[in-house]
Short mmCIF file of C-alpha atoms in Angstrom, two decimals:
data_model
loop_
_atom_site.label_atom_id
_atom_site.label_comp_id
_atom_site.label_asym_id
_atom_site.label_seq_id
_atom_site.Cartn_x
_atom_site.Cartn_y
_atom_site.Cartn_z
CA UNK I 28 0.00 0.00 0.00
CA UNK I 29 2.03 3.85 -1.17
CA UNK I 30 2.53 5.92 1.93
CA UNK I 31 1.66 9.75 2.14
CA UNK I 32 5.15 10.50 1.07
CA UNK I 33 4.97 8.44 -2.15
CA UNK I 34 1.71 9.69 -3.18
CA UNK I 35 3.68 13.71 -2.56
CA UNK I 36 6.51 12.20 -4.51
CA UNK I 37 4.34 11.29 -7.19
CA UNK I 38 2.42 14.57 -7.55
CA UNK I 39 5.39 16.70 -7.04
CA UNK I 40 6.95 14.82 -10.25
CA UNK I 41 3.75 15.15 -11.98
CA UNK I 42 4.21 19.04 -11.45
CA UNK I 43 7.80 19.29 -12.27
CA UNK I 44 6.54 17.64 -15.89
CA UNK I 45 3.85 19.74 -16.82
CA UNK I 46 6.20 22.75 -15.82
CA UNK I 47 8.72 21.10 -17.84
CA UNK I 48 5.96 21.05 -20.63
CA UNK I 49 5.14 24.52 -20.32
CA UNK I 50 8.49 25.79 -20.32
CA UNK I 51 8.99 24.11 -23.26
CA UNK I 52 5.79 25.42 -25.20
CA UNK I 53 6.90 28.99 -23.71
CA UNK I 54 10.58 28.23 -25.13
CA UNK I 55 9.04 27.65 -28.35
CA UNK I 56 6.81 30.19 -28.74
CA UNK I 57 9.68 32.75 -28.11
CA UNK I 58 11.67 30.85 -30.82
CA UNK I 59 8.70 31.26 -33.51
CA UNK I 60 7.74 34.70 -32.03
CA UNK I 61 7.41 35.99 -35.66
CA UNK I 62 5.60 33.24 -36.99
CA UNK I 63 3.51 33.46 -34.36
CA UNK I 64 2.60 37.36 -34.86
CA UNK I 65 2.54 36.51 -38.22
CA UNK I 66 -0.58 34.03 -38.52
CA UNK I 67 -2.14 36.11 -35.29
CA UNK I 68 -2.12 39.46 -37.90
CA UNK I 69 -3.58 36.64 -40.79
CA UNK I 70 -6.69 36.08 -38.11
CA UNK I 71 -6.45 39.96 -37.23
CA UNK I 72 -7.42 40.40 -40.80
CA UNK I 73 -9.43 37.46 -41.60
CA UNK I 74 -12.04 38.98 -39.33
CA UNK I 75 -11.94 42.26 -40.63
CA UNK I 76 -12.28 41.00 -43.84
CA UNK I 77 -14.47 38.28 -42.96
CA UNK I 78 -18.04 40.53 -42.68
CA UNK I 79 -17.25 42.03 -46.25
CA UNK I 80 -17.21 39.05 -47.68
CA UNK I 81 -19.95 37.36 -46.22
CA UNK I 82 -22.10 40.79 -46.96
CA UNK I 83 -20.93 39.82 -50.78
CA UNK I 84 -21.79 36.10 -50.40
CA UNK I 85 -25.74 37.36 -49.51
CA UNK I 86 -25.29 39.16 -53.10
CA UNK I 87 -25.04 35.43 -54.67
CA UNK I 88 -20.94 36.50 -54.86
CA UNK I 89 -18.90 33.45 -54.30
CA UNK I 90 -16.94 33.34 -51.57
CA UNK I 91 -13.55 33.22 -53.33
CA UNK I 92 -14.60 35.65 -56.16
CA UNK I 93 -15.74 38.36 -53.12
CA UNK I 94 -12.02 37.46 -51.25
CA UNK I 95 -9.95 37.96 -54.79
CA UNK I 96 -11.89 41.23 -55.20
CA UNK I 97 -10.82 42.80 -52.05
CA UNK I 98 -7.67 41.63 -52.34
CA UNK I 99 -7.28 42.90 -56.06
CA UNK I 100 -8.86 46.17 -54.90
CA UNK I 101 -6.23 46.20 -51.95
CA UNK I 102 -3.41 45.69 -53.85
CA UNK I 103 -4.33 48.19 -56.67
CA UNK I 104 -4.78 50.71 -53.92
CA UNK I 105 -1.45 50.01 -52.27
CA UNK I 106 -0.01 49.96 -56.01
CA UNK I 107 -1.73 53.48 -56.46
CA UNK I 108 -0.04 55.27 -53.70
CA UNK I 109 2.98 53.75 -54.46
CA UNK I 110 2.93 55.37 -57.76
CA UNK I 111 1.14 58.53 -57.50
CA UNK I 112 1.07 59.83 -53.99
CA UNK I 113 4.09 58.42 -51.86
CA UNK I 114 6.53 59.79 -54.45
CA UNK I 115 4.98 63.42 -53.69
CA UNK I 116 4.84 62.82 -50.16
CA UNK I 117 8.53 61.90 -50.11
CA UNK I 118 9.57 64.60 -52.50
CA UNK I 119 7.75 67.25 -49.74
CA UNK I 120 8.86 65.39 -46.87
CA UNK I 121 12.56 65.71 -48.85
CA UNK I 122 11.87 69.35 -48.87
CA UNK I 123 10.58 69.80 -45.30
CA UNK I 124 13.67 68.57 -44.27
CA UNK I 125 15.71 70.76 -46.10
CA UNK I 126 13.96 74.01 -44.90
CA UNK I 127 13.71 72.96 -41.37
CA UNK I 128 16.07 75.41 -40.51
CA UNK I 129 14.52 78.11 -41.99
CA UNK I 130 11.02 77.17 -40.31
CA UNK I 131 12.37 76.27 -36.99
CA UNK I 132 14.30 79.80 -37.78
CA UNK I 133 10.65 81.54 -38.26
CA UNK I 134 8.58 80.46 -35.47
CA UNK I 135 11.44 80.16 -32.68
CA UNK I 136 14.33 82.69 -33.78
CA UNK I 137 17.55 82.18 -35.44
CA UNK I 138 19.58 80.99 -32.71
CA UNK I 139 17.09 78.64 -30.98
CA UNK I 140 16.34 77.69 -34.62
CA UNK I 141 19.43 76.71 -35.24
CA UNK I 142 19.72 74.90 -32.03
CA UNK I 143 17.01 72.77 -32.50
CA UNK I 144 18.32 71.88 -36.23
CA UNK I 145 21.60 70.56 -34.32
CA UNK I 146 19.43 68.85 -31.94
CA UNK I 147 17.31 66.79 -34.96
CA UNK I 148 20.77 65.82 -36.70
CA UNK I 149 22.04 64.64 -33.69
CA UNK I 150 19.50 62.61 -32.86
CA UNK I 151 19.03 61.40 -36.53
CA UNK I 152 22.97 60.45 -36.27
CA UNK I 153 22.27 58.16 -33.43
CA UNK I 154 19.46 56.69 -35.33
CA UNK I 155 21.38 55.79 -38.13
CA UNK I 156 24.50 54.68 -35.84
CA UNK I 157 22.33 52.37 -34.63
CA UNK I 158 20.65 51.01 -37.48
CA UNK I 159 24.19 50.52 -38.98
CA UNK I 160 25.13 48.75 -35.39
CA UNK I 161 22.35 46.69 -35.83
CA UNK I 162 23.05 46.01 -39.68
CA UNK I 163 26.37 45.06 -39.47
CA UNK I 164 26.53 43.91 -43.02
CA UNK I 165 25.12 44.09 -46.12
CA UNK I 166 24.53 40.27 -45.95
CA UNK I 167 22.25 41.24 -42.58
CA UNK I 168 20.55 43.66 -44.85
CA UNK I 169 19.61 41.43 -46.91
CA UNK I 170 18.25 38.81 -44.93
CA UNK I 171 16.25 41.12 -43.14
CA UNK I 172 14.63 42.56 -46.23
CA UNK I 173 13.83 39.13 -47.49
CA UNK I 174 12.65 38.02 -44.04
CA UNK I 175 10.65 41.52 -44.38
CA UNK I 176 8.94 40.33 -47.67
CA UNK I 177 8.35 36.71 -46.62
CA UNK I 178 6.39 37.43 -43.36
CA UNK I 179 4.64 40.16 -45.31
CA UNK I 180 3.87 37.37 -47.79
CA UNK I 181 2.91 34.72 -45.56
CA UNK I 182 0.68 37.26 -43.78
CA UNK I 183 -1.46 37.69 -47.24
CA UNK I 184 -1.63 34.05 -48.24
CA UNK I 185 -2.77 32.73 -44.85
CA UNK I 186 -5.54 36.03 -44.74
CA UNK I 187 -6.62 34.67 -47.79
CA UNK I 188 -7.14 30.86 -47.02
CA UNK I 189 -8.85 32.09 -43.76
CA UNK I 190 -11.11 34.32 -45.44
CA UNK I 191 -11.82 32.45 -48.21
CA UNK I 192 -12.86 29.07 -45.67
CA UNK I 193 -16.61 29.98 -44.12
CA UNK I 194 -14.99 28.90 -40.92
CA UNK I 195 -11.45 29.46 -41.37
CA UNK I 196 -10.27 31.16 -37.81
CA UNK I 197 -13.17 28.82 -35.93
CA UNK I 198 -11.18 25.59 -37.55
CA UNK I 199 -7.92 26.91 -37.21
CA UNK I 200 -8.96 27.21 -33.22
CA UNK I 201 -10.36 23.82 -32.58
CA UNK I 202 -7.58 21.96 -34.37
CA UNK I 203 -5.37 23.49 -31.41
CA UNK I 204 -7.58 23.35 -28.46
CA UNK I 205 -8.09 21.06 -25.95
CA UNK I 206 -11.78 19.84 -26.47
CA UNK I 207 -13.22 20.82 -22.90
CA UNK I 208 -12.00 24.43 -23.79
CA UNK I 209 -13.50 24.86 -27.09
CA UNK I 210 -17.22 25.71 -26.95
CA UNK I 211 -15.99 28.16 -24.03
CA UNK I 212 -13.34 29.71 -26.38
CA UNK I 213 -15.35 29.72 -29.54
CA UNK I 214 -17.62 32.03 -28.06
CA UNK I 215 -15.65 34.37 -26.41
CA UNK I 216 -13.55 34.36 -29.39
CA UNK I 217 -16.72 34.80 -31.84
CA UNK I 218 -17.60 38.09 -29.81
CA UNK I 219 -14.14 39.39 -30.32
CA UNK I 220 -14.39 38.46 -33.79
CA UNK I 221 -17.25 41.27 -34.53
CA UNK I 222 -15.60 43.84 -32.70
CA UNK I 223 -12.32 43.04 -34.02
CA UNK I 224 -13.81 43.23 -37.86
CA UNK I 225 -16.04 46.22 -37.00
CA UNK I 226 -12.65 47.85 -35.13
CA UNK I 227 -10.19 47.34 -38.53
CA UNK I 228 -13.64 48.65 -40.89
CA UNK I 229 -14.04 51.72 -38.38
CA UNK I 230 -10.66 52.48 -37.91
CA UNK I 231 -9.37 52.39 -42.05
CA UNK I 232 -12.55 54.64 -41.90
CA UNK I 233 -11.81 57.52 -39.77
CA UNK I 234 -7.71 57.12 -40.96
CA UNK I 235 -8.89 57.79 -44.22
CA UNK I 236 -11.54 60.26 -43.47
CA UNK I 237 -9.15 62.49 -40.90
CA UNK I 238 -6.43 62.51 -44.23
CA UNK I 239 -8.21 63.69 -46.52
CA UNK I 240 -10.10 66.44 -44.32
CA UNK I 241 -6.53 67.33 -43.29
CA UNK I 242 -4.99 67.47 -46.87
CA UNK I 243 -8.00 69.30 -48.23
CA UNK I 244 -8.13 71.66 -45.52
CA UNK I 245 -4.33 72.51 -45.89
CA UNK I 246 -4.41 72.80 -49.73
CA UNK I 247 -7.34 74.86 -49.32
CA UNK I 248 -5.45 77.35 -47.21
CA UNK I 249 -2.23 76.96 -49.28
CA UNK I 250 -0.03 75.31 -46.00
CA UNK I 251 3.35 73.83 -47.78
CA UNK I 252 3.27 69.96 -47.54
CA UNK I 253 -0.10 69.16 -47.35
CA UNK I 254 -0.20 66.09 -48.85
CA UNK I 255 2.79 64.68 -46.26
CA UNK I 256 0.71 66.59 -43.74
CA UNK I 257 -2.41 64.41 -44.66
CA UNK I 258 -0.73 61.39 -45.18
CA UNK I 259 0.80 61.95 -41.65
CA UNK I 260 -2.40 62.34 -39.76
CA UNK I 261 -4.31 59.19 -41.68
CA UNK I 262 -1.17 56.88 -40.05
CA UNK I 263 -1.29 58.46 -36.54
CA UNK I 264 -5.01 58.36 -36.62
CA UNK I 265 -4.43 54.96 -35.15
CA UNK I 266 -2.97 56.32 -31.67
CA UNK I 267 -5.22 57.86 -29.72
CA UNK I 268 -4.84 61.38 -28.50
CA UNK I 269 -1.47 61.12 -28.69
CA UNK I 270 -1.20 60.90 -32.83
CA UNK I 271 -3.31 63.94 -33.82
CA UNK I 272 -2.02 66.27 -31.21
CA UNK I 273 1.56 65.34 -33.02
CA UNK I 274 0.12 65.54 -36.25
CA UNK I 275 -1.65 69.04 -35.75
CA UNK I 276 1.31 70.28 -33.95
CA UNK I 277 4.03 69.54 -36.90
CA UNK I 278 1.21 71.24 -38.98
CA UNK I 279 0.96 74.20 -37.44
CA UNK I 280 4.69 74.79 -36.73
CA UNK I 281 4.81 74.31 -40.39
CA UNK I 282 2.27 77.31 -41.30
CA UNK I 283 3.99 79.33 -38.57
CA UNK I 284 7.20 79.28 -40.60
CA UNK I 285 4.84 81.41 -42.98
CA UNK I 286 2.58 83.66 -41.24
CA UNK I 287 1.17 83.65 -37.58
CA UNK I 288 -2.89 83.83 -38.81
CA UNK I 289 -2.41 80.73 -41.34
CA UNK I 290 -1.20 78.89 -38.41
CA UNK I 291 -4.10 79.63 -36.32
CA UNK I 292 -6.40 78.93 -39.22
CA UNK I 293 -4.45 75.42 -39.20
CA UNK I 294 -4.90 75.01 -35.81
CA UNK I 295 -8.74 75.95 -35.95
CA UNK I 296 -9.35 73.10 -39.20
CA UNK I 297 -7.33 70.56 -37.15
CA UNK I 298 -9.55 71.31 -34.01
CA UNK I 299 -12.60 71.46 -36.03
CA UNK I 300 -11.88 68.05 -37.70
CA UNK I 301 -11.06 66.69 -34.09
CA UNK I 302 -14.03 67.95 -32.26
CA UNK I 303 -15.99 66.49 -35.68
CA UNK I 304 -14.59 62.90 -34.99
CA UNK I 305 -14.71 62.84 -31.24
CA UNK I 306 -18.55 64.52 -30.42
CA UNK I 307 -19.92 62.51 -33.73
CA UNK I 308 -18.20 59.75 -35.08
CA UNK I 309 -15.96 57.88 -32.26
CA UNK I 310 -18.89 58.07 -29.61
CA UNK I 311 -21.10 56.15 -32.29
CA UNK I 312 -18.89 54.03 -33.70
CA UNK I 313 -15.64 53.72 -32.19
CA UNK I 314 -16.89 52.77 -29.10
CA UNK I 315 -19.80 50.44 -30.12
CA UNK I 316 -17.25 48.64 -32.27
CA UNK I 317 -15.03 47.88 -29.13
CA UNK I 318 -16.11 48.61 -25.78
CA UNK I 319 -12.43 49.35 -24.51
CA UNK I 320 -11.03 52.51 -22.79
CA UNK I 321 -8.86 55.14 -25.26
CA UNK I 322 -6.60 54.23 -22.51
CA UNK I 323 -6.33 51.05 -22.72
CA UNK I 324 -5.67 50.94 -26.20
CA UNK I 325 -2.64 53.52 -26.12
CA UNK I 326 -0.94 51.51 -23.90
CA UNK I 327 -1.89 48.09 -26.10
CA UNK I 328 -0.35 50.37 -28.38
CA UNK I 329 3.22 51.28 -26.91
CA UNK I 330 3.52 47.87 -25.43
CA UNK I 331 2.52 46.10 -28.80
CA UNK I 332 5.10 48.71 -30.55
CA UNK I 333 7.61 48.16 -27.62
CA UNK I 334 7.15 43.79 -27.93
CA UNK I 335 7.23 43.22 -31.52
CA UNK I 336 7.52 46.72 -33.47
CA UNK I 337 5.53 46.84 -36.55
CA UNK I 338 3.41 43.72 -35.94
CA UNK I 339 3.15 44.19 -32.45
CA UNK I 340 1.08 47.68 -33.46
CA UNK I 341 -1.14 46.09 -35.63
CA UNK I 342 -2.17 43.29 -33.33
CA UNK I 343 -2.05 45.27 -30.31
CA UNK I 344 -5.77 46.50 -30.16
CA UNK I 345 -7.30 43.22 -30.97
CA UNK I 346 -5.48 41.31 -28.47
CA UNK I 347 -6.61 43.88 -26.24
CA UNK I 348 -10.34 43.31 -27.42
CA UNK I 349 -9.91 40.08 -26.81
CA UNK I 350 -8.59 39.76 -23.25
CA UNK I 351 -11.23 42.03 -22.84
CA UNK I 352 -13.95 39.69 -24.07
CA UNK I 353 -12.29 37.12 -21.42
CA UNK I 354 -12.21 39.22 -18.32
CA UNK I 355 -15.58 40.07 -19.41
CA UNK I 356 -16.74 36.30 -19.33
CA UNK I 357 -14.75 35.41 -16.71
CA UNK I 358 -16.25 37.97 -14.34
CA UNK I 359 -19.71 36.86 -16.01
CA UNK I 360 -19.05 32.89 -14.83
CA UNK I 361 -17.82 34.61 -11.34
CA UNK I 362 -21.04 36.60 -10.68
CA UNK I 363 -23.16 33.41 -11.66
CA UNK I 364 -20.79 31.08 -8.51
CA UNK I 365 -21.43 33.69 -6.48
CA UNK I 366 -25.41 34.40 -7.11
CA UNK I 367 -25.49 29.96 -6.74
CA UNK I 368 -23.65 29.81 -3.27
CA UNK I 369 -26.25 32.58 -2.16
#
């Protein structure tokens, strides 16, 4: 008959493996860390993608005819700013660069102008001492291009085959979860779905909508690099409160440079176009789509950004939505125990 101390010995070594076991799982998930944010930006995408198609599908559109579509109409985007409007934007960016002196000249003086023109080079020397540091050859450079353009391919083709399958991210999550965990999971992670899809919709929407209010509000007043200016505040649309305070800020230093009135009109069309999004828009929309704090998601933000740069920004608000979705159920299943024991 096993003593007490056997039946310890027996469940301490039964511990000691399944830490072993999750050591090892956490080992490996470090090891394919970008393989990992990789296929978690193809589901990212999937579900935004996922409600366009299957609004197309109700239109008799076949499933893979609605994906290739969007895809087609992605890509011929993305091929349309490459040719037409990056160019520009580079060309003025170029140029803002070049007169920085003379701006930061105009709105702060000529010696504190000049001052904070050393100040930018120096810091843009470090930069590029330590992207050289961290590129020691041109072998490195390279690799990390092609590593670059893989991921970025991988990304597509497995957003695809997600979208394309009714089902795709639903499969995909039972083929790796233990079966007691999966009705529990697929609904918590069908929740977060929606929001996720109707987050990525809402938020290429007000991106797009803040850049071209900004660019056409610029031109309009004749501010010098608009269209970088525009371009500018659609990509830091993304951060909140944080991006279009920067955005408006560069603007109107910019139209300071020129004359003190354009750059309060510049202030007063950034402010207008801010108050216009936050009193009408985000409270609708924004909110509905997630249901998590502006807080919240600027610090999903900088730690996403911090954790796994590019990638870790993209994912970063949808992982937040969905730990939100599970301290949301788990505090449901916790109220439920408690109203039972009472």
């Amino acid at each position: 008959m096993p003593t007490t101390d056997d039946n310890k010995f027996s469940i301490s070594w039964g511990s000691l493996w399944k830490a072993f076991f999750m050591l090892l799982i956490v080992a490996g998930a470090f090891v394919a860390m970008d393989i990992l944010l990789a296929l978690l930006a193809a589901v990212i995408l999937s579900a935004g993608l996922n409600p366009v198609v299957s609004y197309m599908e109700r239109w008799r559109l076949p499933r893979v005819v609605g994906t290739l579509l969007i895809f087609i109409l992605a890509i011929a985007i993305f091929a349309t700013l490459l040719y037409a409007v990056i160019p520009i934007a580079i060309v003025e960016f170029a140029s803002l660069f070049d007169h920085l002196g003379e701006i930061a000249g105009g709105v702060f003086g000529a010696r504190d102008g000049a001052q904070i023109v050393d100040v930018v080079n120096r810091y843009l020397d470090q930069l590029s001492g330590v992207l050289a540091a961290g590129s020691t050859s041109l072998v490195a450079v390279a690799s990390n291009f092609i590593g670059g353009i893989v991921t970025t391919l991988t990304v597509i083709v497995i957003t695809f085959y997600l979208t394309v399958s009714r089902d795709g991210v639903e499969r995909f999550i039972q083929a790796v979860l233990p079966l007691e965990y999966e009705d529990r999971v697929l609904n918590i992670v069908a929740r977060a779905n929606v929001k996720i899809g109707y987050w990525l919709q809402t938020q290429i929407f007000l991106s797009l909508m803040v850049g071209i209010a900004v660019y056409l509000g610029l031109w309009l007043l004749g501010v010098n690099y608009a269209l970088f200016l525009g371009i500018l505040a659609a990509l830091l649309e993304i951060i909140p409160f944080v991006g279009p305070i920067f955005a408006g800020s560069i603007a109107v230093l910019v139209a300071l440079a020129d004359s003190p009135t354009l750059a309060l009109y510049t202030l007063l069309i950034f402010v207008v176009i801010q108050q216009m999004e936050s009193q009408l828009v985000v409270p609708v929309v924004m909110r509905r789509a997630i249901g998590v704090h502006p807080v919240v998601i600027l610090m999903s933000l900088l730690l996403g950004a911090k954790l796994a740069g590019f990638l870790g920004l993209i994912i970063a608000v949808p992982i937040a939505v969905i730990l939100q979705e599970f301290l949301d159920d788990w505090s449901l299943r916790k109220m439920r125990a408690g109203k039972r024991l009472v």
